Coordinates of C-alpha atoms in Angstrom, one line a residue:
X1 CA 31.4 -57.9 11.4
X2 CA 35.3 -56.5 11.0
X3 CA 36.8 -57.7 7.9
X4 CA 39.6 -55.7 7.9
X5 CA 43.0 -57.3 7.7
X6 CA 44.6 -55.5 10.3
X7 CA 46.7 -58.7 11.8
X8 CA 50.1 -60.7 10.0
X9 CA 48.2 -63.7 10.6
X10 CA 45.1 -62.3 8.1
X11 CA 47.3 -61.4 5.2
X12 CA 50.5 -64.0 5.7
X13 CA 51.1 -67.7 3.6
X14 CA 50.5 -70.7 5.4
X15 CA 52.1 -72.9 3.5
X16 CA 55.9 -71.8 3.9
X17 CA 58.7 -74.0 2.4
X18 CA 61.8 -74.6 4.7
X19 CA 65.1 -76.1 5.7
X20 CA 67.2 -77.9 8.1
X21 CA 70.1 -76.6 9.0
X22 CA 72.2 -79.7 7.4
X23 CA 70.7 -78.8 4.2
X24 CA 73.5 -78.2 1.0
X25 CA 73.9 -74.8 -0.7
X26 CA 72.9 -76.4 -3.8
X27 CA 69.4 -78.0 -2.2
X28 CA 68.7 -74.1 -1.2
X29 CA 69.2 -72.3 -4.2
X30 CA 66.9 -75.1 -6.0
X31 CA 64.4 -74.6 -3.5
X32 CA 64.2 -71.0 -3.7
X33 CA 64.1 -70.9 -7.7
X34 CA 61.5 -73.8 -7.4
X35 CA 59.2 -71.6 -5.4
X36 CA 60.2 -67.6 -6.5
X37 CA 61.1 -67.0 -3.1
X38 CA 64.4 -64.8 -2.3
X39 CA 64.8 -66.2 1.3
X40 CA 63.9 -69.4 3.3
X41 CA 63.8 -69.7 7.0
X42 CA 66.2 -72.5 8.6
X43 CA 64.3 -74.7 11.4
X44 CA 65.3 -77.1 14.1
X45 CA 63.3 -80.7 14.1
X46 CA 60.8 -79.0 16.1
X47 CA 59.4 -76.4 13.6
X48 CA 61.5 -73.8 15.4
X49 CA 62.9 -71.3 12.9
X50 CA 66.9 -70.7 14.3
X51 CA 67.6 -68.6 11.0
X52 CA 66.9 -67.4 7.4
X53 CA 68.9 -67.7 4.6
X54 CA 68.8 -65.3 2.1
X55 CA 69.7 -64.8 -1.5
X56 CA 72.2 -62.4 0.0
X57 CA 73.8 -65.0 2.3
X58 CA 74.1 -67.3 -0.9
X59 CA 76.1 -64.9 -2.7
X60 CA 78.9 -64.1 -1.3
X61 CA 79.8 -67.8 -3.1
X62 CA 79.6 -66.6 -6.3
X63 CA 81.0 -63.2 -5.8
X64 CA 84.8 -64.8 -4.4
X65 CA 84.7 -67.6 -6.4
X66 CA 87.7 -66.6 -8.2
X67 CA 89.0 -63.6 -6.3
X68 CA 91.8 -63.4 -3.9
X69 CA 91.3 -60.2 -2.1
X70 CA 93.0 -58.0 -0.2
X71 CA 93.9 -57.9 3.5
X72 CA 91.7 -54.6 4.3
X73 CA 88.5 -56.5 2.0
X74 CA 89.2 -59.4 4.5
X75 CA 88.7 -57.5 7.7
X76 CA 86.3 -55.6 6.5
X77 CA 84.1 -58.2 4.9
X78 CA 84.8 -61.5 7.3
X79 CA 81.1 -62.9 7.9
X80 CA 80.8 -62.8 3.3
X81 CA 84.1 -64.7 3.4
X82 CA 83.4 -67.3 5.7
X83 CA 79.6 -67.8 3.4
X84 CA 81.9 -67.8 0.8
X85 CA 83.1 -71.5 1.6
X86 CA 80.1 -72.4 3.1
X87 CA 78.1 -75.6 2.3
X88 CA 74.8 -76.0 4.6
X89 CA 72.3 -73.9 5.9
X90 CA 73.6 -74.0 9.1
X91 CA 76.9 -71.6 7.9
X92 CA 75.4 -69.9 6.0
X93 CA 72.2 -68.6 7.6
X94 CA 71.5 -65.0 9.3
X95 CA 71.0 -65.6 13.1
X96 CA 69.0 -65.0 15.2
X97 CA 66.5 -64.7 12.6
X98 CA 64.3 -61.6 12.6
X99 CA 60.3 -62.9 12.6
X100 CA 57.3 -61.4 13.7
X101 CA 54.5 -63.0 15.4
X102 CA 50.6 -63.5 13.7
X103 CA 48.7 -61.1 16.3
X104 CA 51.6 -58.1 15.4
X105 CA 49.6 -55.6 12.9
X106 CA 50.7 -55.1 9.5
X107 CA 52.3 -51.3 10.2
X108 CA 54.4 -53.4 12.6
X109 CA 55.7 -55.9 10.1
X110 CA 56.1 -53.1 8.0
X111 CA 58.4 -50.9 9.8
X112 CA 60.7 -54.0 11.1
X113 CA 61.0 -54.8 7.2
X114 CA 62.3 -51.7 6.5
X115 CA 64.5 -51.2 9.7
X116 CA 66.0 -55.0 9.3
X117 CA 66.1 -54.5 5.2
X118 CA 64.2 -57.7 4.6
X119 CA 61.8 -58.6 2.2
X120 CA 60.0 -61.3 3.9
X121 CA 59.7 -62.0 7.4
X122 CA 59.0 -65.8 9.3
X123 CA 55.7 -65.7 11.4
X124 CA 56.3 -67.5 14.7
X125 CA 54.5 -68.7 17.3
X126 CA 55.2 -67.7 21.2
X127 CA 57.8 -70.6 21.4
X128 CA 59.1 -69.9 18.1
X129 CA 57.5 -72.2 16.0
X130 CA 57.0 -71.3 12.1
X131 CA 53.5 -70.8 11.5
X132 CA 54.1 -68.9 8.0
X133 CA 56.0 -65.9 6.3
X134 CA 54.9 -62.7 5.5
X135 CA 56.1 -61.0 2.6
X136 CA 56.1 -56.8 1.5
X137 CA 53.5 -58.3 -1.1
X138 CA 51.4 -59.4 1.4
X139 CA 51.6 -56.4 3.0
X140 CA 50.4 -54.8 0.3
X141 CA 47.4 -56.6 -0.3
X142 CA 45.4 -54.4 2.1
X143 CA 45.0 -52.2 -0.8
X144 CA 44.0 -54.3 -3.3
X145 CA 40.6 -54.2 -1.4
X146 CA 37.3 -52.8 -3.1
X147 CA 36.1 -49.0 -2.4
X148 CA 32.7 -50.3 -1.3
X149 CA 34.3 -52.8 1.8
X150 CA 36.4 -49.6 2.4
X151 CA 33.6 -47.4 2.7
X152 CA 30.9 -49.9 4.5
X153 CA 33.7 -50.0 7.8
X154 CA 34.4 -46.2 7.4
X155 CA 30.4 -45.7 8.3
X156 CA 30.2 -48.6 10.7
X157 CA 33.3 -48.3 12.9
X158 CA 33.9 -44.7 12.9
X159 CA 31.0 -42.2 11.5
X160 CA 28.2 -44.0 12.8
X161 CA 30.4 -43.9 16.4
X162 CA 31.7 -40.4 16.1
X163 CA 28.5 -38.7 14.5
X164 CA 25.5 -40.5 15.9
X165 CA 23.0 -37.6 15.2
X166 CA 24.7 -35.6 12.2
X167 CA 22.9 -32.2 11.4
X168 CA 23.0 -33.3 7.7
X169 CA 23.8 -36.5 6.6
X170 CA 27.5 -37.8 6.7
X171 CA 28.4 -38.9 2.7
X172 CA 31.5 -41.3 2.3
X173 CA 32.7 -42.0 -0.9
X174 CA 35.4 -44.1 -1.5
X175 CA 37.2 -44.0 -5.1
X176 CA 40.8 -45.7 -5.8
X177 CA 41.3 -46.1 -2.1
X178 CA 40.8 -42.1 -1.4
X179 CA 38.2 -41.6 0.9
X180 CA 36.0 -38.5 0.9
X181 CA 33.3 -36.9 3.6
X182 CA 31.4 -34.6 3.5
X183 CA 28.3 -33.5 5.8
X184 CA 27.3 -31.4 8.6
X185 CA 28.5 -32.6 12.4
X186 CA 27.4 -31.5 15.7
X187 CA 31.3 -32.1 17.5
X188 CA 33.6 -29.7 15.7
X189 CA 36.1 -31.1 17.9
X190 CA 35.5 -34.7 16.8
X191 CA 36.0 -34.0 12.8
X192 CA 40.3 -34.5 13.2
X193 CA 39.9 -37.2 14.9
X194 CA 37.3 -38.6 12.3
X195 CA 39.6 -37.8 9.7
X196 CA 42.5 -39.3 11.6
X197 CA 40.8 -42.6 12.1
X198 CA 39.4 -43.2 8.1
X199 CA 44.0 -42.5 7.3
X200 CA 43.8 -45.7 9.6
X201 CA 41.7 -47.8 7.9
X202 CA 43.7 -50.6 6.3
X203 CA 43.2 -50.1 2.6
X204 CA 42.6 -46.6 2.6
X205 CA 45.3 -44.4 0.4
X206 CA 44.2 -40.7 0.9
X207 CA 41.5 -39.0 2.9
X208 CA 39.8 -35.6 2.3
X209 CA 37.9 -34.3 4.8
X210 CA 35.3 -31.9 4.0
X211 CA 33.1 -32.0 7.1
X212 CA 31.9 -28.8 9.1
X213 CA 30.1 -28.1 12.0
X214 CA 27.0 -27.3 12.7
X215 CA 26.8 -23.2 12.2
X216 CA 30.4 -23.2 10.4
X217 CA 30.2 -21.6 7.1
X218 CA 32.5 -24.4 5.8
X219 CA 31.3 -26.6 2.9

């Protein structure tokens, strides 16, 4: 059976805390301090999520509070002054807000967190619908998984596929998320992709690959 984690949906929090877009500035930031969060998505009466409000929408508030800047700072920085004197969700939000959906797999999440510069990401549903958030925690709880589950669906999925009939025995040892084989193969040609397909394995930090082929000199 494949216990891997390799979908949003498997690693994501269910229970999600939210706002309407008529929620107060004041009603967010006790929300988000309430439950250690650093954004919350905005949703329609439907469950769809229409935005996300972030701790870096909320303080542009803070930061103007007692300035009077310049014509060029004005220009340049519109959108911060208008969240400046904004007082619900619905002004102060980022939209179209960037989600993800639960079948997307975690490298996916991953890389539109770090193009978008977001920390946590609502999970929606075909029609839009929140069904959670994911988080870079989250993300990161792939590796947090032991060296023996790591191990047990590097022989099943991949060397038992690859190297039905090894000349010697295929060895996989798994220590601190670095995975190492070693063994004699029949397929030389089949040893990169091995190695290519253990780097896959959610969980997995490092690979070394010592395998050879049958009548290589290789250890």
């Amino acid at each position: 059976m494949d216990t891997s984690p390799h979908r949003v949906s498997d690693v994501m929090t269910r229970a999600v805390v939210a706002v309407g877009r008529k929620a107060l500035f004041k009603d967010i930031v006790e929300r988000m301090e309430e439950r250690k969060v650093s954004a919350l998505p905005v949703l329609e009466g439907d469950g769809r999520v229409i935005g996300v409000v972030s701790e870096a929408d909320l303080l542009p508030k803070e930061e103007f509070r007692d300035s009077d800047p310049d014509r060029f700072t004005q220009l340049r920085r519109l959108s911060d002054l208008a969240k400046a004197g904004a007082v619900r969700a619905e002004e102060l939000m980022s939209s179209p807000a960037v989600s993800v959906h639960g079948d997307a797999t975690l490298p996916e999440a991953a890389r539109i967190m770090a193009l978008r510069h977001v920390k946590r990401l609502p999970v929606v549903n075909a029609e839009g619908v929140l069904e959670g958030v994911v988080s870079r925690g989250d993300l990161l709880k792939v590796f947090l998984r032991p060296d023996n589950d790591l191990a047990d669906e590097i022989r099943r999925d991949i060397v038992d596929v690859l190297f039905p009939a090894p000349v010697e025995p295929v060895h996989i040892v798994v220590s601190d998320g670095v995975a190492t084989l070693t063994g004699r193969v029949r397929d030389a040609a089949r040893i990169p992709l091995a190695a290519r397909l253990v780097r896959g394995v959610e969980g997995v930090v490092g690979v070394d690959c010592r395998l050879a082929a049958a009548g290589s000199d290789a250890g």
